[in-house]
């Protein structure tokens, strides 16, 4: 059984007619994507990646069974056998997918549980000295490997972390042994990281040219760390392959749930619902929501358009954000992921004295209580004027996760095309970088430095102590 879309909790908010009217736009988006005529068409390698990647049909290794796919598995085995810790260095699309999949498939407490796979730490996903300086301490007395991931090979955050952690490894093992513990995932032919890796002799993996960072989780970017965590990457790709086949068959939204999701959010957006909140009732889903937020925010938020993607975990956030969702500004809708089968479950025991008054739950499983929390919440939020799109996912397996990843990727592309934006670029990300580089005095940006410092004023000078 595959992922299902339950539209019944959006019924009072979206009419059948409104959805039907979108059919031609959905068909056009489907055609533009599959014919390769959409904006950003040089970044649609992800569309057939689930089948092309393991078969070796990507641009970088056309026509051979993909030796890189087998190298990923071999490197993961080596890291599992010679390391207590893998540090994944990357930011945005170069780490979120891996982390999301690992926490979804194992647990957010992955590093704390008993297991025979390495702990996985993340670095280069901020410019926090506090976060980076914790790592050498965590690595003391442990065997460590690094997976440095950057498609461009020039992103500042991971580049700085790599400089620090590479030195840590070289000090620990010497240059030769450190070299055998450093894995670089980057462009096949160019970029600073590519050049460093070739010069130093690090093993490299490729981010295909036609796959953008936020669409790259099913390449080495995600697959290597996911495999190190002991998850089955064949099954993950199998699920994505099934989704690839299912969502290519027809553009009819009654038969294509991926397009139905895209169409429903499009209708809601056009009716003034400006924020989409991703909801799950499982903490293990939290990083998936982070991955989803990047995918949708970076793909659609441009040209002064796009839904703002937010996320909550219930019932946790019913005690913080629940009030706002129930009664705040009425421009929100929710997309809720519910699972037929729980990850694991626990029965609530009986207390003969019933001093806490909870015996009405005795003998019930936590999943039963959690699902009733969902039932109560979806109705309350509907009553409060919040449309809900519910995605029903069979289980927490690698297969279903692969299916879900592809579902979100394709819905995002179709949705962006319907919105009239290029879903595969991110021109807005450059604005802060230019300013930051100028303020830091990076060669080539000197001209803007003084003007920006002036705009920031004296308080900024105090803040940076200069
Ligand atoms: O989706 C994207 O393209 C971005 O989020 C990138 O993944 C992110 O900026 C990191 O870029 P890079 O992999 O080039 O270091």
Coordinates of C-alpha atoms and ligand atoms in Angstrom, one line a residue:
X1 CA 0.0 0.0 0.0
X2 CA 1.3 3.5 -0.9
X3 CA 1.0 6.9 0.6
X4 CA -2.6 8.3 0.4
X5 CA -4.0 11.8 0.5
X6 CA -7.1 12.4 2.6
X7 CA -8.7 15.6 1.4
X8 CA -11.8 15.3 3.6
X9 CA -10.5 17.8 6.2
X10 CA -10.0 20.5 3.5
X11 CA -13.5 20.0 2.0
X12 CA -15.2 23.0 3.5
X13 CA -12.3 25.2 2.3
X14 CA -11.7 23.9 -1.3
X15 CA -14.5 23.1 -3.6
X16 CA -14.4 20.3 -6.2
X17 CA -14.8 23.0 -8.9
X18 CA -11.8 25.0 -7.7
X19 CA -9.7 21.8 -8.0
X20 CA -11.2 20.9 -11.4
X21 CA -10.4 24.4 -12.7
X22 CA -6.7 23.7 -12.1
X23 CA -6.6 20.6 -14.2
X24 CA -5.2 22.3 -17.3
X25 CA -2.5 24.1 -15.2
X26 CA -1.5 20.8 -13.6
X27 CA -1.3 19.1 -17.0
X28 CA 0.8 22.0 -18.4
X29 CA 3.2 21.8 -15.4
X30 CA 3.5 18.0 -15.9
X31 CA 4.2 18.4 -19.6
X32 CA 6.8 21.2 -19.0
X33 CA 8.6 19.1 -16.4
X34 CA 8.5 15.8 -18.4
X35 CA 9.3 17.5 -21.8
X36 CA 12.1 19.5 -20.1
X37 CA 10.7 22.8 -21.2
X38 CA 10.1 24.3 -17.7
X39 CA 12.2 27.1 -16.2
X40 CA 15.3 25.7 -14.6
X41 CA 15.2 22.7 -16.9
X42 CA 19.0 22.1 -16.4
X43 CA 18.2 21.0 -12.8
X44 CA 15.7 18.3 -13.4
X45 CA 18.0 15.3 -13.1
X46 CA 16.2 14.3 -9.8
X47 CA 13.1 13.5 -11.9
X48 CA 14.5 10.2 -13.1
X49 CA 17.2 9.9 -10.5
X50 CA 15.7 7.0 -8.5
X51 CA 16.1 4.7 -11.6
X52 CA 19.0 6.5 -13.3
X53 CA 21.3 6.7 -10.3
X54 CA 21.8 3.1 -9.3
X55 CA 21.8 2.1 -13.1
X56 CA 24.6 4.5 -13.8
X57 CA 22.6 6.7 -16.2
X58 CA 23.4 10.0 -14.6
X59 CA 25.3 12.6 -16.6
X60 CA 28.6 11.9 -14.9
X61 CA 28.7 8.1 -15.6
X62 CA 26.4 7.4 -18.5
X63 CA 25.9 3.9 -19.6
X64 CA 27.7 1.8 -17.0
X65 CA 26.3 0.2 -13.9
X66 CA 27.0 3.0 -11.4
X67 CA 30.3 2.1 -9.7
X68 CA 29.8 5.2 -7.5
X69 CA 26.7 3.5 -6.0
X70 CA 28.7 0.5 -5.0
X71 CA 31.5 2.7 -3.8
X72 CA 29.0 4.5 -1.5
X73 CA 28.2 1.1 0.1
X74 CA 31.9 0.1 0.4
X75 CA 32.8 3.5 2.0
X76 CA 29.9 3.2 4.4
X77 CA 31.1 -0.3 5.4
X78 CA 34.7 1.0 5.9
X79 CA 33.5 3.9 8.0
X80 CA 31.3 1.5 10.1
X81 CA 34.4 -0.7 10.6
X82 CA 37.0 1.9 11.4
X83 CA 35.1 4.8 13.0
X84 CA 33.1 5.5 16.2
X85 CA 32.1 8.8 14.8
X86 CA 31.3 10.2 11.3
X87 CA 31.1 14.0 11.1
X88 CA 28.9 15.1 8.2
X89 CA 30.0 18.6 7.1
X90 CA 27.4 20.5 5.0
X91 CA 24.6 23.0 5.0
X92 CA 21.1 23.3 3.4
X93 CA 20.6 20.6 0.8
X94 CA 24.0 19.2 1.6
X95 CA 23.0 17.9 5.0
X96 CA 19.3 18.2 5.7
X97 CA 18.2 15.2 3.7
X98 CA 20.7 12.9 5.2
X99 CA 19.9 14.0 8.8
X100 CA 16.2 13.9 8.1
X101 CA 16.4 10.3 6.8
X102 CA 18.6 9.1 9.5
X103 CA 16.5 10.5 12.3
X104 CA 13.3 9.3 10.6
X105 CA 14.6 5.8 10.0
X106 CA 16.3 5.4 13.4
X107 CA 15.5 7.9 16.1
X108 CA 16.3 11.6 17.0
X109 CA 18.3 9.9 19.8
X110 CA 20.4 8.0 17.3
X111 CA 23.7 9.1 18.9
X112 CA 22.5 8.0 22.4
X113 CA 21.2 4.5 21.7
X114 CA 23.1 1.3 21.8
X115 CA 24.1 0.3 18.2
X116 CA 26.9 -1.1 16.1
X117 CA 27.1 1.9 13.7
X118 CA 29.0 5.1 14.3
X119 CA 27.6 8.2 16.0
X120 CA 26.9 10.9 13.4
X121 CA 27.5 14.6 14.2
X122 CA 26.8 17.5 11.9
X123 CA 29.1 20.4 11.3
X124 CA 29.3 23.3 8.9
X125 CA 25.6 23.9 9.2
X126 CA 26.1 27.2 11.1
X127 CA 28.9 29.7 11.8
X128 CA 28.7 29.0 15.5
X129 CA 32.1 28.8 17.2
X130 CA 30.4 27.2 20.1
X131 CA 28.9 24.4 18.0
X132 CA 32.1 23.7 16.1
X133 CA 34.4 23.8 19.2
X134 CA 32.4 21.0 20.9
X135 CA 33.4 18.5 18.2
X136 CA 37.1 17.9 19.1
X137 CA 36.0 17.2 22.6
X138 CA 33.3 14.8 21.5
X139 CA 35.9 13.0 19.3
X140 CA 38.5 12.6 22.1
X141 CA 39.6 9.0 22.3
X142 CA 37.3 8.0 19.4
X143 CA 38.0 7.0 15.8
X144 CA 36.6 9.5 13.4
X145 CA 35.9 10.0 9.7
X146 CA 34.7 13.1 7.9
X147 CA 32.2 13.4 5.0
X148 CA 32.6 16.9 3.6
X149 CA 29.6 17.7 1.3
X150 CA 29.3 20.8 -0.9
X151 CA 28.1 20.9 -4.5
X152 CA 29.6 24.3 -5.2
X153 CA 32.6 23.5 -3.1
X154 CA 32.8 27.1 -2.0
X155 CA 30.1 27.5 0.7
X156 CA 31.7 29.4 3.6
X157 CA 30.1 27.5 6.6
X158 CA 31.1 24.0 5.6
X159 CA 34.5 25.2 4.2
X160 CA 35.4 26.8 7.6
X161 CA 34.3 23.7 9.5
X162 CA 36.3 21.5 7.1
X163 CA 39.4 23.5 7.6
X164 CA 39.1 23.1 11.4
X165 CA 38.1 19.4 11.4
X166 CA 40.7 18.4 8.7
X167 CA 43.4 19.8 10.9
X168 CA 41.9 17.9 13.9
X169 CA 42.1 14.7 11.9
X170 CA 45.6 15.3 10.6
X171 CA 46.8 16.1 14.2
X172 CA 45.2 12.9 15.4
X173 CA 46.3 10.5 12.7
X174 CA 48.9 12.1 10.6
X175 CA 48.3 13.2 7.0
X176 CA 48.4 9.8 5.4
X177 CA 45.9 8.1 7.7
X178 CA 43.7 11.2 7.8
X179 CA 43.5 11.1 4.1
X180 CA 41.9 7.6 4.3
X181 CA 39.2 8.9 6.6
X182 CA 38.1 11.9 4.6
X183 CA 35.3 11.6 2.0
X184 CA 34.3 14.5 -0.2
X185 CA 31.0 14.8 -2.0
X186 CA 31.1 17.6 -4.6
X187 CA 31.1 18.5 -8.3
X188 CA 32.6 16.0 -10.7
X189 CA 35.1 18.4 -12.2
X190 CA 35.3 21.8 -10.6
X191 CA 35.2 23.9 -7.4
X192 CA 37.6 24.4 -4.5
X193 CA 36.5 21.3 -2.7
X194 CA 37.0 19.2 -5.8
X195 CA 40.5 20.6 -6.3
X196 CA 41.4 20.1 -2.6
X197 CA 40.1 16.5 -2.7
X198 CA 42.1 15.7 -5.9
X199 CA 45.3 17.4 -4.5
X200 CA 45.1 15.6 -1.2
X201 CA 43.9 12.2 -2.6
X202 CA 40.6 12.0 -0.7
X203 CA 37.9 9.6 -2.0
X204 CA 35.3 11.6 -3.8
X205 CA 31.6 11.2 -4.6
X206 CA 29.7 13.2 -7.2
X207 CA 26.7 15.6 -6.9
X208 CA 25.3 15.4 -10.4
X209 CA 25.3 18.7 -12.4
X210 CA 21.6 18.5 -13.0
X211 CA 20.5 17.9 -9.4
X212 CA 20.3 20.9 -7.1
X213 CA 21.3 20.7 -3.4
X214 CA 17.7 20.5 -2.0
X215 CA 16.9 17.7 -4.5
X216 CA 20.1 15.7 -3.8
X217 CA 19.2 13.4 -0.9
X218 CA 19.0 10.3 -3.1
X219 CA 22.6 10.9 -4.5
X220 CA 25.8 10.3 -2.5
X221 CA 25.0 13.5 -0.7
X222 CA 22.4 11.7 1.4
X223 CA 23.1 8.0 0.6
X224 CA 26.6 7.8 2.1
X225 CA 25.7 9.1 5.6
X226 CA 22.4 7.2 5.5
X227 CA 24.2 4.0 4.7
X228 CA 26.7 4.6 7.5
X229 CA 23.8 4.8 9.9
X230 CA 22.9 1.3 8.9
X231 CA 19.8 2.1 6.8
X232 CA 19.0 0.2 3.6
X233 CA 19.7 2.6 0.7
X234 CA 18.5 0.0 -1.9
X235 CA 15.1 0.0 -0.3
X236 CA 15.1 3.8 0.0
X237 CA 15.7 4.0 -3.8
X238 CA 13.1 1.2 -4.4
X239 CA 10.5 3.3 -2.7
X240 CA 11.5 6.4 -4.7
X241 CA 11.4 4.3 -8.0
X242 CA 7.9 3.3 -7.2
X243 CA 6.9 6.9 -6.7
X244 CA 8.7 7.9 -9.9
X245 CA 6.6 5.4 -11.8
X246 CA 3.3 6.2 -10.0
X247 CA 3.5 9.9 -10.4
X248 CA 4.5 9.9 -14.1
X249 CA 1.5 7.9 -15.2
X250 CA -1.1 10.6 -15.4
X251 CA -1.6 14.3 -14.6
X252 CA -5.2 13.6 -13.4
X253 CA -5.3 14.7 -9.8
X254 CA -7.9 12.1 -8.9
X255 CA -5.3 9.5 -9.8
X256 CA -2.1 11.3 -8.9
X257 CA -1.9 12.2 -5.2
X258 CA 1.3 14.0 -5.7
X259 CA -0.3 16.4 -8.2
X260 CA -3.4 16.6 -6.0
X261 CA -1.3 17.9 -3.1
X262 CA 0.3 20.5 -5.4
X263 CA -3.1 21.6 -6.7
X264 CA -4.7 21.8 -3.2
X265 CA -1.9 24.0 -1.8
X266 CA -2.1 26.1 -4.9
X267 CA -5.9 26.6 -4.5
X268 CA -5.4 27.5 -0.8
X269 CA -2.5 29.9 -1.6
X270 CA -4.7 31.7 -4.2
X271 CA -7.4 32.1 -1.5
X272 CA -5.1 33.9 0.8
X273 CA -3.7 31.1 2.9
X274 CA -0.1 32.3 3.1
X275 CA 1.4 29.8 5.4
X276 CA 1.6 26.0 5.2
X277 CA 2.4 24.2 8.4
X278 CA 3.8 20.7 8.2
X279 CA 2.5 18.7 11.1
X280 CA 3.6 15.3 12.5
X281 CA 2.8 13.6 15.8
X282 CA 6.2 12.0 16.0
X283 CA 9.4 13.7 17.1
X284 CA 11.3 11.4 14.6
X285 CA 9.7 13.4 11.8
X286 CA 11.1 16.8 13.0
X287 CA 14.1 16.9 10.7
X288 CA 12.0 15.7 7.7
X289 CA 10.0 18.9 8.3
X290 CA 13.3 20.9 8.2
X291 CA 14.2 19.2 4.9
X292 CA 10.7 19.9 3.6
X293 CA 10.9 23.6 4.6
X294 CA 14.1 24.1 2.7
X295 CA 12.7 22.2 -0.3
X296 CA 9.5 24.3 -0.5
X297 CA 10.8 27.6 0.8
X298 CA 13.8 27.8 -1.5
X299 CA 11.9 26.5 -4.5
X300 CA 8.8 28.7 -4.3
X301 CA 9.7 31.7 -2.2
X302 CA 10.7 34.1 -5.0
X303 CA 9.4 36.9 -7.3
X304 CA 7.4 38.0 -4.2
X305 CA 5.4 34.8 -4.3
X306 CA 5.2 31.5 -2.4
X307 CA 3.7 29.9 0.6
X308 CA 5.7 30.3 3.8
X309 CA 6.6 26.7 5.0
X310 CA 6.5 26.2 8.8
X311 CA 6.4 23.1 10.9
X312 CA 5.3 21.8 14.3
X313 CA 5.4 18.5 16.1
X314 CA 2.2 17.6 17.9
X315 CA 1.2 17.1 20.6
X316 CA 4.4 18.9 21.8
X317 CA 3.6 22.2 20.0
X318 CA -0.1 22.1 20.8
X319 CA 1.1 23.4 24.1
X320 CA 3.0 26.3 22.5
X321 CA 1.8 27.0 18.9
X322 CA -1.6 25.4 19.3
X323 CA -3.3 28.5 20.6
X324 CA -2.1 30.5 17.5
X325 CA -3.1 27.8 15.1
X326 CA -6.6 27.6 16.7
X327 CA -7.4 31.3 17.0
X328 CA -4.7 33.5 15.4
X329 CA -4.7 35.2 12.0
X330 CA -6.7 33.0 9.7
X331 CA -4.2 32.5 6.9
X332 CA -2.8 29.1 7.8
X333 CA -3.4 25.6 6.6
X334 CA -1.8 22.4 7.8
X335 CA -0.4 19.4 6.0
X336 CA -0.4 16.5 8.4
X337 CA 1.6 13.3 8.1
X338 CA 0.0 10.4 9.9
X339 CA 1.3 6.8 9.9
X340 CA -0.8 3.7 9.7
X341 CA 1.7 1.8 11.8
X342 CA 3.6 3.4 14.7
X343 CA 7.4 3.3 14.7
X344 CA 7.3 1.4 18.0
X345 CA 4.5 1.3 20.6
X346 CA 4.0 1.1 24.3
X347 CA 1.0 -0.1 26.3
X348 CA -0.3 2.0 29.2
X349 CA -0.5 0.0 32.3
X350 CA -3.3 -0.2 34.9
X351 CA -3.0 1.3 38.4
X352 CA -5.4 -0.6 40.8
X353 CA -5.8 2.6 42.9
X354 CA -6.2 4.9 39.8
X355 CA -4.7 7.8 41.8
X356 CA -3.9 9.7 38.7
X357 CA -7.4 9.0 37.2
X358 CA -5.8 7.6 34.0
X359 CA -7.4 4.1 34.1
X360 CA -9.7 5.0 31.3
X361 CA -6.5 4.6 29.2
X362 CA -5.3 1.4 30.8
X363 CA -4.5 -1.3 28.3
X364 CA -4.4 1.1 25.4
X365 CA -1.3 1.8 23.3
X366 CA 0.3 5.2 23.0
X367 CA -0.3 5.1 19.3
X368 CA -4.1 4.8 20.0
X369 CA -3.9 7.9 22.2
X370 CA -1.7 9.8 19.7
X371 CA -4.2 9.1 16.9
X372 CA -7.0 10.3 19.0
X373 CA -5.0 13.5 19.6
X374 CA -4.8 13.8 15.8
X375 CA -8.5 13.2 15.5
X376 CA -9.4 15.8 18.1
X377 CA -7.0 18.3 16.7
X378 CA -7.9 18.0 13.1
X379 CA -11.6 18.7 13.9
X380 CA -10.7 21.5 16.3
X381 CA -8.5 23.2 13.8
X382 CA -11.1 22.7 11.1
X383 CA -13.7 24.4 13.4
X384 CA -11.2 27.2 13.9
X385 CA -10.9 27.8 10.2
X386 CA -7.8 25.9 9.4
X387 CA -7.9 23.6 6.3
X388 CA -6.0 20.3 6.7
X389 CA -4.5 18.1 4.0
X390 CA -3.7 14.7 5.5
X391 CA -1.0 12.5 4.1
X392 CA -1.5 8.9 5.3
X393 CA 1.8 7.0 5.2
X394 CA 1.8 3.2 5.6
X395 CA 4.9 2.8 7.8
X396 CA 8.3 4.1 8.8
X397 CA 10.3 1.9 6.4
X398 CA 13.1 2.9 4.1
X399 CA 10.8 2.1 1.2
X400 CA 8.0 4.4 2.3
X401 CA 10.5 7.2 3.1
X402 CA 11.9 6.9 -0.4
X403 CA 8.4 7.2 -1.7
X404 CA 7.6 10.2 0.4
X405 CA 10.8 12.0 -0.5
X406 CA 10.0 11.7 -4.2
X407 CA 6.4 12.6 -3.6
X408 CA 7.5 15.9 -1.9
X409 CA 10.1 16.7 -4.6
X410 CA 7.8 16.2 -7.5
X411 CA 4.9 18.0 -5.8
X412 CA 7.2 20.9 -5.1
X413 CA 8.4 21.1 -8.7
X414 CA 4.8 21.0 -10.1
X415 CA 3.6 23.4 -7.5
X416 CA 6.4 25.9 -8.3
X417 CA 5.8 25.7 -12.0
X418 CA 2.1 26.3 -11.4
X419 CA 3.0 29.3 -9.3
X420 CA 5.0 30.7 -12.2
X421 CA 8.4 30.6 -10.6
X422 CA 11.6 28.7 -11.4
X423 CA 11.5 26.0 -8.6
X424 CA 15.2 25.1 -9.1
X425 CA 17.1 28.2 -8.6
X426 CA 17.8 30.2 -5.4
X427 CA 19.0 33.7 -6.4
X428 CA 17.9 35.2 -3.1
X429 CA 20.4 33.2 -1.1
X430 CA 23.2 35.3 -2.6
X431 CA 22.1 38.6 -1.0
X432 CA 23.3 37.9 2.5
X433 CA 26.5 36.2 1.3
X434 CA 27.6 39.3 -0.7
X435 CA 27.1 41.5 2.3
X436 CA 28.8 39.1 4.7
X437 CA 31.8 38.7 2.3
X438 CA 32.1 42.5 1.9
X439 CA 32.0 43.1 5.7
X440 CA 34.6 40.4 6.2
X441 CA 36.9 41.9 3.6
X442 CA 36.9 39.0 1.2
X443 CA 39.0 39.8 -1.8
X444 CA 36.8 41.1 -4.6
X445 CA 34.2 42.6 -2.3
X446 CA 36.3 45.5 -0.9
X447 CA 34.3 48.3 -2.5
X448 CA 31.1 47.7 -0.6
X449 CA 32.7 47.2 2.8
X450 CA 32.7 50.8 4.1
X451 CA 29.2 51.6 2.8
X452 CA 27.7 48.5 4.5
X453 CA 29.6 49.2 7.8
X454 CA 28.2 52.7 7.7
X455 CA 24.7 51.5 7.2
X456 CA 25.0 49.1 10.1
X457 CA 26.2 52.0 12.4
X458 CA 28.0 52.2 15.7
X459 CA 26.1 49.5 17.5
X460 CA 27.4 47.0 14.9
X461 CA 31.0 48.2 15.5
X462 CA 30.4 47.6 19.2
X463 CA 28.9 44.2 18.5
X464 CA 31.9 43.0 16.6
X465 CA 34.4 44.7 19.0
X466 CA 36.1 46.6 16.2
Ligands
LIG1 O1 19.5 23.7 -2.2 C1 20.5 24.3 -2.4 O2 21.0 24.5 -3.5 C2 21.2 24.9 -1.2 O3 20.5 24.8 0.0 C3 22.6 24.3 -1.0 O4 22.4 22.9 -0.8 C4 23.3 24.9 0.1 O5 23.4 26.3 0.0 C5 24.7 24.3 0.2 O6 25.4 24.5 -1.0 P1 26.7 23.7 -1.4 O7 26.3 22.3 -1.5 O8 27.1 24.2 -2.7 O9 27.7 23.9 -0.3

